[in-house]
């Protein structure tokens, strides 16, 4: 398989994320339906947290089991720093943005902080759009790591593994599109196709970039960093989506949605494993 063919297949694996994006343009969505979609996305993302942490922790445990204390400490540091950065950077960024909006819109006669939450002219985006952007960012970090795996397999002449990874990651990305756009369904302002395309590029484009980098540079440490960054950022989004689900609907409906999302995540993963990856 030539470099161009590998990169082309890596791009296809990333572009399948666009299959789930049109759901973000759904209008007149009932609160219960919106909560179910958000909780299904939460389940998918909970699976991804488990998936990427497993990939990141594996090499660290291997170094420890083999008695490579120096390498273990180095990889453990990368894992911790990456996870901390991925989680806390989004927390601090979100807090900073809310403070800026509050200073811009809450004057002495403002009725409540709820007003500034709904007035998003300062940023040009609603809270739902910010949440979708955060989700796309976390998934993009995850998909960059997946792209590294594709590229590194091809570089090592493990072509059958590379093809299987492309198919499996393509299936994963198809469900991740739902995870990105679930918060947008029924939003007061229907997102444009351009905005959905931007989310798709942020979430799926890194698969191609990771494939490109993985073909020319193999680094276990870099993979750990990106998996840890993805885990931390996705965990932040999971917490935000759980808050959305609790506000919009009942615990029973939210739990069913989370279960469905977990089922979809593990089902695509089992398909990948059954194929020999």
mmCIF file of C-alpha atoms in Angstrom:
data_model
loop_
_atom_site.group_PDB
_atom_site.id
_atom_site.type_symbol
_atom_site.label_atom_id
_atom_site.label_comp_id
_atom_site.label_asym_id
_atom_site.label_seq_id
_atom_site.Cartn_x
_atom_site.Cartn_y
_atom_site.Cartn_z
ATOM 1 C CA UNK A 1 0.000 0.000 0.000
ATOM 2 C CA UNK A 2 1.457 3.336 -1.044
ATOM 3 C CA UNK A 3 1.698 6.360 1.235
ATOM 4 C CA UNK A 4 -1.037 8.092 -0.750
ATOM 5 C CA UNK A 5 -3.370 5.101 -0.389
ATOM 6 C CA UNK A 6 -2.741 4.880 3.362
ATOM 7 C CA UNK A 7 -3.416 8.589 3.819
ATOM 8 C CA UNK A 8 -6.541 8.329 1.680
ATOM 9 C CA UNK A 9 -7.932 5.512 3.795
ATOM 10 C CA UNK A 10 -6.998 7.419 6.956
ATOM 11 C CA UNK A 11 -8.963 10.383 5.650
ATOM 12 C CA UNK A 12 -11.974 8.138 4.967
ATOM 13 C CA UNK A 13 -11.798 6.784 8.532
ATOM 14 C CA UNK A 14 -11.972 10.353 9.812
ATOM 15 C CA UNK A 15 -14.660 11.553 7.420
ATOM 16 C CA UNK A 16 -17.201 8.977 8.614
ATOM 17 C CA UNK A 17 -17.735 11.315 11.557
ATOM 18 C CA UNK A 18 -19.803 13.490 9.183
ATOM 19 C CA UNK A 19 -22.476 10.760 8.990
ATOM 20 C CA UNK A 20 -23.848 11.694 12.417
ATOM 21 C CA UNK A 21 -23.583 15.478 12.110
ATOM 22 C CA UNK A 22 -26.941 16.248 10.370
ATOM 23 C CA UNK A 23 -28.727 15.391 13.617
ATOM 24 C CA UNK A 24 -27.557 18.779 14.884
ATOM 25 C CA UNK A 25 -30.037 20.518 12.523
ATOM 26 C CA UNK A 26 -33.114 18.801 13.961
ATOM 27 C CA UNK A 27 -35.754 21.348 14.996
ATOM 28 C CA UNK A 28 -38.792 21.272 17.313
ATOM 29 C CA UNK A 29 -37.141 18.596 19.424
ATOM 30 C CA UNK A 30 -38.939 17.787 22.676
ATOM 31 C CA UNK A 31 -36.917 18.142 25.893
ATOM 32 C CA UNK A 32 -37.147 14.396 26.493
ATOM 33 C CA UNK A 33 -35.783 13.614 23.031
ATOM 34 C CA UNK A 34 -32.987 16.138 23.437
ATOM 35 C CA UNK A 35 -32.106 14.656 26.832
ATOM 36 C CA UNK A 36 -32.072 11.137 25.364
ATOM 37 C CA UNK A 37 -29.761 12.214 22.533
ATOM 38 C CA UNK A 38 -27.460 14.007 24.966
ATOM 39 C CA UNK A 39 -27.347 11.010 27.302
ATOM 40 C CA UNK A 40 -26.675 8.642 24.383
ATOM 41 C CA UNK A 41 -23.773 10.885 23.432
ATOM 42 C CA UNK A 42 -22.661 10.723 27.073
ATOM 43 C CA UNK A 43 -22.605 6.938 26.944
ATOM 44 C CA UNK A 44 -20.486 6.993 23.788
ATOM 45 C CA UNK A 45 -18.068 9.418 25.409
ATOM 46 C CA UNK A 46 -17.872 7.379 28.628
ATOM 47 C CA UNK A 47 -16.801 4.443 26.482
ATOM 48 C CA UNK A 48 -14.198 6.639 24.778
ATOM 49 C CA UNK A 49 -12.781 7.701 28.172
ATOM 50 C CA UNK A 50 -12.335 4.039 29.059
ATOM 51 C CA UNK A 51 -10.940 3.247 25.613
ATOM 52 C CA UNK A 52 -8.328 5.995 25.477
ATOM 53 C CA UNK A 53 -7.255 5.535 29.097
ATOM 54 C CA UNK A 54 -6.732 1.835 28.428
ATOM 55 C CA UNK A 55 -4.505 2.701 25.481
ATOM 56 C CA UNK A 56 -2.585 5.281 27.510
ATOM 57 C CA UNK A 57 -2.146 3.202 30.670
ATOM 58 C CA UNK A 58 -1.074 0.010 28.859
ATOM 59 C CA UNK A 59 2.518 1.083 28.013
ATOM 60 C CA UNK A 60 2.948 2.559 31.508
ATOM 61 C CA UNK A 61 1.954 -0.731 33.139
ATOM 62 C CA UNK A 62 4.221 -2.653 30.768
ATOM 63 C CA UNK A 63 7.221 -0.518 31.771
ATOM 64 C CA UNK A 64 6.427 -1.125 35.443
ATOM 65 C CA UNK A 65 5.995 -4.893 34.993
ATOM 66 C CA UNK A 66 9.326 -5.179 33.178
ATOM 67 C CA UNK A 67 11.153 -3.291 35.912
ATOM 68 C CA UNK A 68 12.030 -0.265 33.752
ATOM 69 C CA UNK A 69 11.672 2.197 36.608
ATOM 70 C CA UNK A 70 13.036 5.231 34.777
ATOM 71 C CA UNK A 71 10.811 4.717 31.744
ATOM 72 C CA UNK A 72 7.840 3.990 33.999
ATOM 73 C CA UNK A 73 8.283 7.295 35.844
ATOM 74 C CA UNK A 74 8.644 9.201 32.559
ATOM 75 C CA UNK A 75 5.566 7.633 30.945
ATOM 76 C CA UNK A 76 3.545 7.997 34.168
ATOM 77 C CA UNK A 77 4.448 11.683 34.239
ATOM 78 C CA UNK A 78 3.339 12.113 30.599
ATOM 79 C CA UNK A 79 0.085 10.292 31.354
ATOM 80 C CA UNK A 80 -0.674 12.433 34.409
ATOM 81 C CA UNK A 81 0.327 15.712 32.779
ATOM 82 C CA UNK A 82 -1.663 14.969 29.638
ATOM 83 C CA UNK A 83 -4.792 14.001 31.544
ATOM 84 C CA UNK A 84 -4.525 17.045 33.834
ATOM 85 C CA UNK A 85 -4.028 19.386 30.887
ATOM 86 C CA UNK A 86 -6.891 17.919 28.882
ATOM 87 C CA UNK A 87 -9.328 18.150 31.807
ATOM 88 C CA UNK A 88 -8.352 21.336 33.603
ATOM 89 C CA UNK A 89 -7.609 23.449 30.522
ATOM 90 C CA UNK A 90 -11.269 23.143 29.466
ATOM 91 C CA UNK A 91 -12.481 23.848 32.997
ATOM 92 C CA UNK A 92 -10.404 27.029 33.265
ATOM 93 C CA UNK A 93 -11.253 28.093 29.717
ATOM 94 C CA UNK A 94 -14.985 27.680 30.322
ATOM 95 C CA UNK A 95 -14.742 29.600 33.605
ATOM 96 C CA UNK A 96 -12.797 32.400 31.898
ATOM 97 C CA UNK A 97 -15.363 32.719 29.100
ATOM 98 C CA UNK A 98 -18.252 32.877 31.567
ATOM 99 C CA UNK A 99 -16.508 35.633 33.530
ATOM 100 C CA UNK A 100 -15.968 37.661 30.358
ATOM 101 C CA UNK A 101 -19.602 37.317 29.361
ATOM 102 C CA UNK A 102 -20.693 38.263 32.882
ATOM 103 C CA UNK A 103 -18.576 41.416 32.859
ATOM 104 C CA UNK A 104 -19.897 42.319 29.399
ATOM 105 C CA UNK A 105 -23.597 41.837 30.082
ATOM 106 C CA UNK A 106 -24.362 41.966 33.804
ATOM 107 C CA UNK A 107 -24.833 45.603 34.732
ATOM 108 C CA UNK A 108 -26.197 46.970 37.998
ATOM 109 C CA UNK A 109 -29.786 46.452 36.853
ATOM 110 C CA UNK A 110 -29.381 42.903 35.561
ATOM 111 C CA UNK A 111 -32.024 40.529 36.838
ATOM 112 C CA UNK A 112 -29.965 37.359 37.188
ATOM 113 C CA UNK A 113 -27.001 35.438 35.882
ATOM 114 C CA UNK A 114 -29.430 33.411 33.769
ATOM 115 C CA UNK A 115 -29.755 36.402 31.423
ATOM 116 C CA UNK A 116 -26.115 36.399 30.483
ATOM 117 C CA UNK A 117 -26.174 32.649 29.954
ATOM 118 C CA UNK A 118 -28.821 33.104 27.261
ATOM 119 C CA UNK A 119 -27.359 36.230 25.716
ATOM 120 C CA UNK A 120 -24.491 34.923 23.622
ATOM 121 C CA UNK A 121 -23.835 37.880 21.339
ATOM 122 C CA UNK A 122 -20.434 38.346 22.981
ATOM 123 C CA UNK A 123 -19.143 35.028 21.652
ATOM 124 C CA UNK A 124 -21.506 34.498 18.730
ATOM 125 C CA UNK A 125 -22.299 30.987 19.968
ATOM 126 C CA UNK A 126 -24.902 29.503 22.297
ATOM 127 C CA UNK A 127 -23.924 27.260 25.232
ATOM 128 C CA UNK A 128 -24.994 24.254 23.128
ATOM 129 C CA UNK A 129 -22.583 25.255 20.382
ATOM 130 C CA UNK A 130 -19.736 25.709 22.853
ATOM 131 C CA UNK A 131 -20.459 22.257 24.270
ATOM 132 C CA UNK A 132 -20.472 20.735 20.768
ATOM 133 C CA UNK A 133 -17.141 22.463 20.086
ATOM 134 C CA UNK A 134 -15.662 21.061 23.296
ATOM 135 C CA UNK A 135 -16.863 17.565 22.371
ATOM 136 C CA UNK A 136 -15.368 17.864 18.882
ATOM 137 C CA UNK A 137 -12.041 18.989 20.390
ATOM 138 C CA UNK A 138 -11.859 16.042 22.775
ATOM 139 C CA UNK A 139 -12.810 13.575 20.055
ATOM 140 C CA UNK A 140 -10.291 15.192 17.710
ATOM 141 C CA UNK A 141 -7.478 14.532 20.195
ATOM 142 C CA UNK A 142 -8.675 10.944 20.471
ATOM 143 C CA UNK A 143 -8.825 10.534 16.707
ATOM 144 C CA UNK A 144 -5.309 11.941 16.269
ATOM 145 C CA UNK A 145 -4.090 9.103 18.468
ATOM 146 C CA UNK A 146 -6.089 6.623 16.386
ATOM 147 C CA UNK A 147 -4.521 8.071 13.243
ATOM 148 C CA UNK A 148 -1.088 7.534 14.775
ATOM 149 C CA UNK A 149 -1.956 3.857 15.225
ATOM 150 C CA UNK A 150 -3.021 3.586 11.560
ATOM 151 C CA UNK A 151 0.105 5.321 10.275
ATOM 152 C CA UNK A 152 2.466 3.388 12.526
ATOM 153 C CA UNK A 153 0.936 0.067 11.452
ATOM 154 C CA UNK A 154 1.380 0.977 7.800
ATOM 155 C CA UNK A 155 4.951 2.164 8.418
ATOM 156 C CA UNK A 156 5.755 -1.193 10.015
ATOM 157 C CA UNK A 157 4.333 -2.999 6.928
ATOM 158 C CA UNK A 158 1.460 -4.415 9.001
ATOM 159 C CA UNK A 159 -0.951 -3.614 6.190
ATOM 160 C CA UNK A 160 -3.730 -5.995 7.226
ATOM 161 C CA UNK A 161 -3.743 -4.450 10.705
ATOM 162 C CA UNK A 162 -3.758 -0.952 9.214
ATOM 163 C CA UNK A 163 -6.799 -1.770 7.053
ATOM 164 C CA UNK A 164 -8.645 -3.316 9.996
ATOM 165 C CA UNK A 165 -7.870 -0.255 12.105
ATOM 166 C CA UNK A 166 -9.200 2.023 9.365
ATOM 167 C CA UNK A 167 -12.477 0.063 9.187
ATOM 168 C CA UNK A 168 -12.867 -0.086 12.961
ATOM 169 C CA UNK A 169 -12.017 3.559 13.568
ATOM 170 C CA UNK A 170 -14.357 4.531 10.735
ATOM 171 C CA UNK A 171 -17.197 2.775 12.565
ATOM 172 C CA UNK A 172 -16.195 4.520 15.786
ATOM 173 C CA UNK A 173 -16.196 7.913 14.111
ATOM 174 C CA UNK A 174 -19.659 7.338 12.680
ATOM 175 C CA UNK A 175 -21.034 7.105 16.234
ATOM 176 C CA UNK A 176 -18.870 10.008 17.428
ATOM 177 C CA UNK A 177 -20.661 12.357 15.021
ATOM 178 C CA UNK A 178 -23.810 11.736 17.060
ATOM 179 C CA UNK A 179 -21.879 12.537 20.225
ATOM 180 C CA UNK A 180 -20.730 15.872 18.843
ATOM 181 C CA UNK A 181 -24.079 17.145 17.606
ATOM 182 C CA UNK A 182 -26.518 15.742 20.154
ATOM 183 C CA UNK A 183 -26.424 18.981 22.241
ATOM 184 C CA UNK A 184 -27.332 21.012 19.114
ATOM 185 C CA UNK A 185 -30.544 19.135 18.332
ATOM 186 C CA UNK A 186 -33.474 21.480 18.980
ATOM 187 C CA UNK A 187 -31.261 24.489 19.739
ATOM 188 C CA UNK A 188 -32.995 27.847 19.192
ATOM 189 C CA UNK A 189 -30.648 28.681 16.347
ATOM 190 C CA UNK A 190 -30.241 25.883 13.823
ATOM 191 C CA UNK A 191 -26.496 25.408 13.176
ATOM 192 C CA UNK A 192 -25.388 26.097 9.624
ATOM 193 C CA UNK A 193 -23.914 23.407 7.439
ATOM 194 C CA UNK A 194 -20.673 25.355 7.589
ATOM 195 C CA UNK A 195 -20.564 25.136 11.390
ATOM 196 C CA UNK A 196 -21.337 21.410 11.267
ATOM 197 C CA UNK A 197 -18.556 21.032 8.706
ATOM 198 C CA UNK A 198 -16.160 22.824 11.067
ATOM 199 C CA UNK A 199 -17.106 20.447 13.891
ATOM 200 C CA UNK A 200 -16.513 17.512 11.564
ATOM 201 C CA UNK A 201 -13.076 18.779 10.614
ATOM 202 C CA UNK A 202 -12.124 19.371 14.255
ATOM 203 C CA UNK A 203 -13.355 15.935 15.302
ATOM 204 C CA UNK A 204 -12.470 13.823 12.254
ATOM 205 C CA UNK A 205 -9.645 15.703 10.533
ATOM 206 C CA UNK A 206 -7.028 14.710 13.154
ATOM 207 C CA UNK A 207 -7.421 11.071 12.064
ATOM 208 C CA UNK A 208 -5.815 12.029 8.753
ATOM 209 C CA UNK A 209 -3.153 14.166 10.466
ATOM 210 C CA UNK A 210 -2.336 11.346 12.875
ATOM 211 C CA UNK A 211 -2.017 8.913 9.966
ATOM 212 C CA UNK A 212 0.387 11.313 8.272
ATOM 213 C CA UNK A 213 2.538 11.756 11.391
ATOM 214 C CA UNK A 214 2.396 8.054 12.299
ATOM 215 C CA UNK A 215 3.811 7.050 8.924
ATOM 216 C CA UNK A 216 6.979 9.082 9.367
ATOM 217 C CA UNK A 217 7.459 9.115 13.126
ATOM 218 C CA UNK A 218 6.706 6.343 15.616
ATOM 219 C CA UNK A 219 6.633 7.462 19.261
ATOM 220 C CA UNK A 220 4.969 5.661 22.136
ATOM 221 C CA UNK A 221 5.381 8.716 24.361
ATOM 222 C CA UNK A 222 3.538 10.972 21.898
ATOM 223 C CA UNK A 223 0.694 8.464 21.674
ATOM 224 C CA UNK A 224 0.372 8.402 25.468
ATOM 225 C CA UNK A 225 0.244 12.198 25.645
ATOM 226 C CA UNK A 226 -2.517 12.483 23.058
ATOM 227 C CA UNK A 227 -4.547 9.630 24.533
ATOM 228 C CA UNK A 228 -4.266 11.261 27.976
ATOM 229 C CA UNK A 229 -5.223 14.699 26.604
ATOM 230 C CA UNK A 230 -8.246 13.129 24.928
ATOM 231 C CA UNK A 231 -9.316 11.296 28.093
ATOM 232 C CA UNK A 232 -9.165 14.445 30.203
ATOM 233 C CA UNK A 233 -11.040 16.624 27.723
ATOM 234 C CA UNK A 234 -13.711 13.993 27.063
ATOM 235 C CA UNK A 235 -14.246 13.499 30.811
ATOM 236 C CA UNK A 236 -14.965 17.225 31.144
ATOM 237 C CA UNK A 237 -17.552 16.993 28.376
ATOM 238 C CA UNK A 238 -19.155 13.952 30.016
ATOM 239 C CA UNK A 239 -19.691 15.961 33.201
ATOM 240 C CA UNK A 240 -21.266 18.799 31.212
ATOM 241 C CA UNK A 241 -23.577 16.476 29.276
ATOM 242 C CA UNK A 242 -24.723 14.756 32.463
ATOM 243 C CA UNK A 243 -25.743 18.163 33.796
ATOM 244 C CA UNK A 244 -27.744 18.794 30.614
ATOM 245 C CA UNK A 245 -29.505 15.444 30.913
ATOM 246 C CA UNK A 246 -30.452 15.971 34.564
ATOM 247 C CA UNK A 247 -31.980 19.361 33.789
ATOM 248 C CA UNK A 248 -33.964 18.269 30.726
ATOM 249 C CA UNK A 249 -35.460 14.942 31.697
ATOM 250 C CA UNK A 250 -35.907 12.084 34.150
ATOM 251 C CA UNK A 251 -33.145 9.921 35.547
ATOM 252 C CA UNK A 252 -34.728 6.842 33.922
ATOM 253 C CA UNK A 253 -34.598 8.299 30.399
ATOM 254 C CA UNK A 254 -31.062 9.587 30.879
ATOM 255 C CA UNK A 255 -29.888 6.199 32.150
ATOM 256 C CA UNK A 256 -31.369 4.420 29.126
ATOM 257 C CA UNK A 257 -29.598 6.877 26.845
ATOM 258 C CA UNK A 258 -26.256 6.347 28.594
ATOM 259 C CA UNK A 259 -26.751 2.587 28.308
ATOM 260 C CA UNK A 260 -27.458 2.851 24.578
ATOM 261 C CA UNK A 261 -24.365 5.007 24.054
ATOM 262 C CA UNK A 262 -22.172 2.531 25.947
ATOM 263 C CA UNK A 263 -23.671 -0.322 23.931
ATOM 264 C CA UNK A 264 -22.869 1.424 20.631
ATOM 265 C CA UNK A 265 -19.325 2.178 21.774
ATOM 266 C CA UNK A 266 -18.544 -1.354 22.899
ATOM 267 C CA UNK A 267 -20.337 -2.912 19.905
ATOM 268 C CA UNK A 268 -18.100 -1.077 17.431
ATOM 269 C CA UNK A 269 -15.065 -1.924 19.559
ATOM 270 C CA UNK A 270 -15.976 -5.631 19.573
ATOM 271 C CA UNK A 271 -16.359 -5.533 15.784
ATOM 272 C CA UNK A 272 -12.835 -4.105 15.642
ATOM 273 C CA UNK A 273 -11.458 -6.810 17.959
ATOM 274 C CA UNK A 274 -13.283 -9.599 16.109
ATOM 275 C CA UNK A 275 -11.623 -8.433 12.895
ATOM 276 C CA UNK A 276 -8.229 -9.141 14.407
ATOM 277 C CA UNK A 277 -7.040 -5.680 15.503
#
